[in-house]
């Protein structure tokens, strides 16, 4: 349960103000069809995070626990710094919304591409390696993405300017940093974490 809850909370916070949330606003404004957009976000996120979770689980099996601890600890600290850097929609992602795939297809392609190499995908790899619980991590990171992006689709621009992004990013950075420090210190190893 801890892997699920940490994954959900961390990704939900990290996604606020992220380029994929900006993409959700953009798709909602352009198409004004929230159900296929939300379904597209879910499908793309499940595919992307399942790949990332599988990679994290594979890494856990390939690397010694001592090396993994240091790689993950430093990785979480790097994620803390990365979370503080504001995102914007890349031109190629925005251009992707002009594809002739319909609302659902456009959303799936755009979100899948936007998540490739994004901080939440990298976080999913690290969380899957940290907790060694593929299903709980993928379910949690996917729920976190949905918690951040569905309101963006449903409420759109009405809430975009009311969210204190610096505060939210600061909280997410603190959580990543705490995970990094705890991992480096070996906390949770006796508990199977």
PDB file of N, CA and C in Angstrom, residues 58-113:
ATOM      1  N   UNK A  58      13.090  -4.493 -13.729  1.00  0.00           N
ATOM      2  CA  UNK A  58      14.219  -5.179 -14.358  1.00  0.00           C
ATOM      3  C   UNK A  58      15.535  -4.684 -13.750  1.00  0.00           C
ATOM      4  N   UNK A  59      15.651  -3.371 -13.563  1.00  0.00           N
ATOM      5  CA  UNK A  59      16.868  -2.805 -12.976  1.00  0.00           C
ATOM      6  C   UNK A  59      17.106  -3.394 -11.587  1.00  0.00           C
ATOM      7  N   UNK A  60      16.032  -3.531 -10.806  1.00  0.00           N
ATOM      8  CA  UNK A  60      16.142  -4.090  -9.464  1.00  0.00           C
ATOM      9  C   UNK A  60      16.755  -5.492  -9.495  1.00  0.00           C
ATOM     10  N   UNK A  61      16.386  -6.283 -10.508  1.00  0.00           N
ATOM     11  CA  UNK A  61      16.899  -7.650 -10.614  1.00  0.00           C
ATOM     12  C   UNK A  61      18.340  -7.699 -11.125  1.00  0.00           C
ATOM     13  N   UNK A  62      18.806  -6.638 -11.786  1.00  0.00           N
ATOM     14  CA  UNK A  62      20.129  -6.644 -12.419  1.00  0.00           C
ATOM     15  C   UNK A  62      21.231  -6.015 -11.570  1.00  0.00           C
ATOM     16  N   UNK A  63      20.872  -5.158 -10.664  1.00  0.00           N
ATOM     17  CA  UNK A  63      21.851  -4.358  -9.925  1.00  0.00           C
ATOM     18  C   UNK A  63      21.862  -4.782  -8.463  1.00  0.00           C
ATOM     19  N   UNK A  64      23.040  -4.794  -7.876  1.00  0.00           N
ATOM     20  CA  UNK A  64      23.140  -5.153  -6.460  1.00  0.00           C
ATOM     21  C   UNK A  64      22.398  -4.131  -5.600  1.00  0.00           C
ATOM     22  N   UNK A  65      21.886  -4.554  -4.460  1.00  0.00           N
ATOM     23  CA  UNK A  65      21.146  -3.629  -3.595  1.00  0.00           C
ATOM     24  C   UNK A  65      21.964  -2.392  -3.192  1.00  0.00           C
ATOM     25  N   UNK A  66      23.253  -2.562  -2.956  1.00  0.00           N
ATOM     26  CA  UNK A  66      24.091  -1.429  -2.549  1.00  0.00           C
ATOM     27  C   UNK A  66      24.203  -0.399  -3.681  1.00  0.00           C
ATOM     28  N   UNK A  67      24.476  -0.867  -4.894  1.00  0.00           N
ATOM     29  CA  UNK A  67      24.573   0.046  -6.044  1.00  0.00           C
ATOM     30  C   UNK A  67      23.221   0.685  -6.311  1.00  0.00           C
ATOM     31  N   UNK A  68      22.157  -0.125  -6.258  1.00  0.00           N
ATOM     32  CA  UNK A  68      20.812   0.389  -6.498  1.00  0.00           C
ATOM     33  C   UNK A  68      20.456   1.485  -5.493  1.00  0.00           C
ATOM     34  N   UNK A  69      20.832   1.287  -4.241  1.00  0.00           N
ATOM     35  CA  UNK A  69      20.546   2.286  -3.212  1.00  0.00           C
ATOM     36  C   UNK A  69      21.168   3.633  -3.576  1.00  0.00           C
ATOM     37  N   UNK A  70      22.431   3.618  -4.004  1.00  0.00           N
ATOM     38  CA  UNK A  70      23.107   4.870  -4.349  1.00  0.00           C
ATOM     39  C   UNK A  70      22.546   5.498  -5.622  1.00  0.00           C
ATOM     40  N   UNK A  71      22.275   4.681  -6.610  1.00  0.00           N
ATOM     41  CA  UNK A  71      21.714   5.199  -7.870  1.00  0.00           C
ATOM     42  C   UNK A  71      20.342   5.820  -7.609  1.00  0.00           C
ATOM     43  N   UNK A  72      19.494   5.117  -6.865  1.00  0.00           N
ATOM     44  CA  UNK A  72      18.156   5.640  -6.578  1.00  0.00           C
ATOM     45  C   UNK A  72      18.213   6.875  -5.681  1.00  0.00           C
ATOM     46  N   UNK A  73      19.071   6.851  -4.672  1.00  0.00           N
ATOM     47  CA  UNK A  73      19.188   8.007  -3.778  1.00  0.00           C
ATOM     48  C   UNK A  73      19.582   9.259  -4.532  1.00  0.00           C
ATOM     49  N   UNK A  74      20.607   9.150  -5.350  1.00  0.00           N
ATOM     50  CA  UNK A  74      21.052  10.296  -6.153  1.00  0.00           C
ATOM     51  C   UNK A  74      19.981  10.658  -7.188  1.00  0.00           C
ATOM     52  N   UNK A  75      19.340   9.629  -7.754  1.00  0.00           N
ATOM     53  CA  UNK A  75      18.275   9.878  -8.735  1.00  0.00           C
ATOM     54  C   UNK A  75      17.109  10.654  -8.144  1.00  0.00           C
ATOM     55  N   UNK A  76      16.681  10.284  -6.935  1.00  0.00           N
ATOM     56  CA  UNK A  76      15.594  11.019  -6.282  1.00  0.00           C
ATOM     57  C   UNK A  76      16.009  12.455  -5.970  1.00  0.00           C
ATOM     58  N   UNK A  77      17.251  12.658  -5.557  1.00  0.00           N
ATOM     59  CA  UNK A  77      17.728  14.024  -5.309  1.00  0.00           C
ATOM     60  C   UNK A  77      17.739  14.831  -6.603  1.00  0.00           C
ATOM     61  N   UNK A  78      18.147  14.213  -7.713  1.00  0.00           N
ATOM     62  CA  UNK A  78      18.115  14.893  -9.013  1.00  0.00           C
ATOM     63  C   UNK A  78      16.676  15.227  -9.409  1.00  0.00           C
ATOM     64  N   UNK A  79      15.734  14.315  -9.116  1.00  0.00           N
ATOM     65  CA  UNK A  79      14.319  14.579  -9.409  1.00  0.00           C
ATOM     66  C   UNK A  79      13.810  15.765  -8.590  1.00  0.00           C
ATOM     67  N   UNK A  80      14.306  15.924  -7.369  1.00  0.00           N
ATOM     68  CA  UNK A  80      13.909  17.066  -6.540  1.00  0.00           C
ATOM     69  C   UNK A  80      14.294  18.367  -7.222  1.00  0.00           C
ATOM     70  N   UNK A  81      15.504  18.413  -7.761  1.00  0.00           N
ATOM     71  CA  UNK A  81      15.959  19.624  -8.462  1.00  0.00           C
ATOM     72  C   UNK A  81      15.160  19.814  -9.741  1.00  0.00           C
ATOM     73  N   UNK A  82      14.970  18.747 -10.515  1.00  0.00           N
ATOM     74  CA  UNK A  82      14.255  18.826 -11.790  1.00  0.00           C
ATOM     75  C   UNK A  82      12.825  19.307 -11.588  1.00  0.00           C
ATOM     76  N   UNK A  83      12.198  18.916 -10.485  1.00  0.00           N
ATOM     77  CA  UNK A  83      10.825  19.317 -10.201  1.00  0.00           C
ATOM     78  C   UNK A  83      10.704  20.830 -10.049  1.00  0.00           C
ATOM     79  N   UNK A  84      11.766  21.470  -9.615  1.00  0.00           N
ATOM     80  CA  UNK A  84      11.734  22.917  -9.419  1.00  0.00           C
ATOM     81  C   UNK A  84      11.902  23.702 -10.725  1.00  0.00           C
ATOM     82  N   UNK A  85      12.223  23.017 -11.817  1.00  0.00           N
ATOM     83  CA  UNK A  85      12.396  23.684 -13.109  1.00  0.00           C
ATOM     84  C   UNK A  85      11.050  23.667 -13.832  1.00  0.00           C
ATOM     85  N   UNK A  86      10.489  24.850 -14.162  1.00  0.00           N
ATOM     86  CA  UNK A  86       9.171  24.900 -14.805  1.00  0.00           C
ATOM     87  C   UNK A  86       9.190  24.266 -16.197  1.00  0.00           C
ATOM     88  N   UNK A  87       8.071  23.634 -16.537  1.00  0.00           N
ATOM     89  CA  UNK A  87       7.903  23.015 -17.850  1.00  0.00           C
ATOM     90  C   UNK A  87       7.091  23.920 -18.763  1.00  0.00           C
ATOM     91  N   UNK A  88       7.240  23.673 -20.064  1.00  0.00           N
ATOM     92  CA  UNK A  88       6.382  24.300 -21.066  1.00  0.00           C
ATOM     93  C   UNK A  88       6.140  23.257 -22.141  1.00  0.00           C
ATOM     94  N   UNK A  89       5.129  23.471 -22.938  1.00  0.00           N
ATOM     95  CA  UNK A  89       4.822  22.519 -23.996  1.00  0.00           C
ATOM     96  C   UNK A  89       5.828  22.702 -25.121  1.00  0.00           C
ATOM     97  N   UNK A  90       6.432  21.598 -25.529  1.00  0.00           N
ATOM     98  CA  UNK A  90       7.369  21.641 -26.649  1.00  0.00           C
ATOM     99  C   UNK A  90       6.602  21.848 -27.951  1.00  0.00           C
ATOM    100  N   UNK A  91       7.224  22.504 -28.917  1.00  0.00           N
ATOM    101  CA  UNK A  91       6.559  22.775 -30.182  1.00  0.00           C
ATOM    102  C   UNK A  91       6.080  21.508 -30.876  1.00  0.00           C
ATOM    103  N   UNK A  92       6.897  20.451 -30.837  1.00  0.00           N
ATOM    104  CA  UNK A  92       6.485  19.238 -31.541  1.00  0.00           C
ATOM    105  C   UNK A  92       5.299  18.571 -30.869  1.00  0.00           C
ATOM    106  N   UNK A  93       5.166  18.717 -29.540  1.00  0.00           N
ATOM    107  CA  UNK A  93       4.014  18.146 -28.842  1.00  0.00           C
ATOM    108  C   UNK A  93       2.762  18.928 -29.220  1.00  0.00           C
ATOM    109  N   UNK A  94       2.862  20.256 -29.203  1.00  0.00           N
ATOM    110  CA  UNK A  94       1.714  21.074 -29.571  1.00  0.00           C
ATOM    111  C   UNK A  94       1.306  20.795 -31.006  1.00  0.00           C
ATOM    112  N   UNK A  95       2.281  20.635 -31.892  1.00  0.00           N
ATOM    113  CA  UNK A  95       1.998  20.315 -33.285  1.00  0.00           C
ATOM    114  C   UNK A  95       1.325  18.962 -33.414  1.00  0.00           C
ATOM    115  N   UNK A  96       1.595  18.059 -32.467  1.00  0.00           N
ATOM    116  CA  UNK A  96       0.997  16.729 -32.505  1.00  0.00           C
ATOM    117  C   UNK A  96      -0.509  16.757 -32.347  1.00  0.00           C
ATOM    118  N   UNK A  97      -1.047  17.831 -31.763  1.00  0.00           N
ATOM    119  CA  UNK A  97      -2.493  17.910 -31.590  1.00  0.00           C
ATOM    120  C   UNK A  97      -3.199  18.195 -32.909  1.00  0.00           C
ATOM    121  N   UNK A  98      -2.443  18.412 -33.980  1.00  0.00           N
ATOM    122  CA  UNK A  98      -3.040  18.672 -35.287  1.00  0.00           C
ATOM    123  C   UNK A  98      -3.158  17.394 -36.127  1.00  0.00           C
ATOM    124  N   UNK A  99      -2.785  16.249 -35.552  1.00  0.00           N
ATOM    125  CA  UNK A  99      -2.872  14.995 -36.282  1.00  0.00           C
ATOM    126  C   UNK A  99      -4.327  14.666 -36.582  1.00  0.00           C
ATOM    127  N   UNK A 100      -4.548  13.894 -37.620  1.00  0.00           N
ATOM    128  CA  UNK A 100      -5.906  13.518 -38.023  1.00  0.00           C
ATOM    129  C   UNK A 100      -6.296  12.170 -37.420  1.00  0.00           C
ATOM    130  N   UNK A 101      -6.145  12.029 -36.128  1.00  0.00           N
ATOM    131  CA  UNK A 101      -6.441  10.773 -35.447  1.00  0.00           C
ATOM    132  C   UNK A 101      -7.709  10.840 -34.619  1.00  0.00           C
ATOM    133  N   UNK A 102      -8.377  11.937 -34.632  1.00  0.00           N
ATOM    134  CA  UNK A 102      -9.521  12.129 -33.765  1.00  0.00           C
ATOM    135  C   UNK A 102      -9.049  12.542 -32.378  1.00  0.00           C
ATOM    136  N   UNK A 103      -9.979  12.871 -31.531  1.00  0.00           N
ATOM    137  CA  UNK A 103      -9.648  13.367 -30.195  1.00  0.00           C
ATOM    138  C   UNK A 103      -8.932  12.296 -29.379  1.00  0.00           C
ATOM    139  N   UNK A 104      -9.470  11.080 -29.343  1.00  0.00           N
ATOM    140  CA  UNK A 104      -8.871  10.003 -28.555  1.00  0.00           C
ATOM    141  C   UNK A 104      -7.467   9.673 -29.066  1.00  0.00           C
ATOM    142  N   UNK A 105      -7.333   9.438 -30.352  1.00  0.00           N
ATOM    143  CA  UNK A 105      -6.035   9.083 -30.929  1.00  0.00           C
ATOM    144  C   UNK A 105      -4.998  10.179 -30.754  1.00  0.00           C
ATOM    145  N   UNK A 106      -5.405  11.409 -30.979  1.00  0.00           N
ATOM    146  CA  UNK A 106      -4.489  12.538 -30.811  1.00  0.00           C
ATOM    147  C   UNK A 106      -4.009  12.634 -29.367  1.00  0.00           C
ATOM    148  N   UNK A 107      -4.936  12.450 -28.418  1.00  0.00           N
ATOM    149  CA  UNK A 107      -4.574  12.519 -27.001  1.00  0.00           C
ATOM    150  C   UNK A 107      -3.611  11.395 -26.632  1.00  0.00           C
ATOM    151  N   UNK A 108      -3.881  10.182 -27.088  1.00  0.00           N
ATOM    152  CA  UNK A 108      -3.004   9.050 -26.774  1.00  0.00           C
ATOM    153  C   UNK A 108      -1.595   9.311 -27.294  1.00  0.00           C
ATOM    154  N   UNK A 109      -1.488   9.670 -28.565  1.00  0.00           N
ATOM    155  CA  UNK A 109      -0.168   9.901 -29.177  1.00  0.00           C
ATOM    156  C   UNK A 109       0.546  11.067 -28.491  1.00  0.00           C
ATOM    157  N   UNK A 110      -0.157  12.184 -28.317  1.00  0.00           N
ATOM    158  CA  UNK A 110       0.465  13.374 -27.725  1.00  0.00           C
ATOM    159  C   UNK A 110       0.934  13.110 -26.292  1.00  0.00           C
ATOM    160  N   UNK A 111       0.087  12.454 -25.478  1.00  0.00           N
ATOM    161  CA  UNK A 111       0.473  12.188 -24.090  1.00  0.00           C
ATOM    162  C   UNK A 111       1.584  11.160 -23.987  1.00  0.00           C
ATOM    163  N   UNK A 112       1.524  10.122 -24.814  1.00  0.00           N
ATOM    164  CA  UNK A 112       2.576   9.111 -24.768  1.00  0.00           C
ATOM    165  C   UNK A 112       3.920   9.756 -25.113  1.00  0.00           C
ATOM    166  N   UNK A 113       3.950  10.562 -26.158  1.00  0.00           N
ATOM    167  CA  UNK A 113       5.195  11.221 -26.558  1.00  0.00           C
ATOM    168  C   UNK A 113       5.658  12.249 -25.516  1.00  0.00           C
TER     169      UNK A 113
END
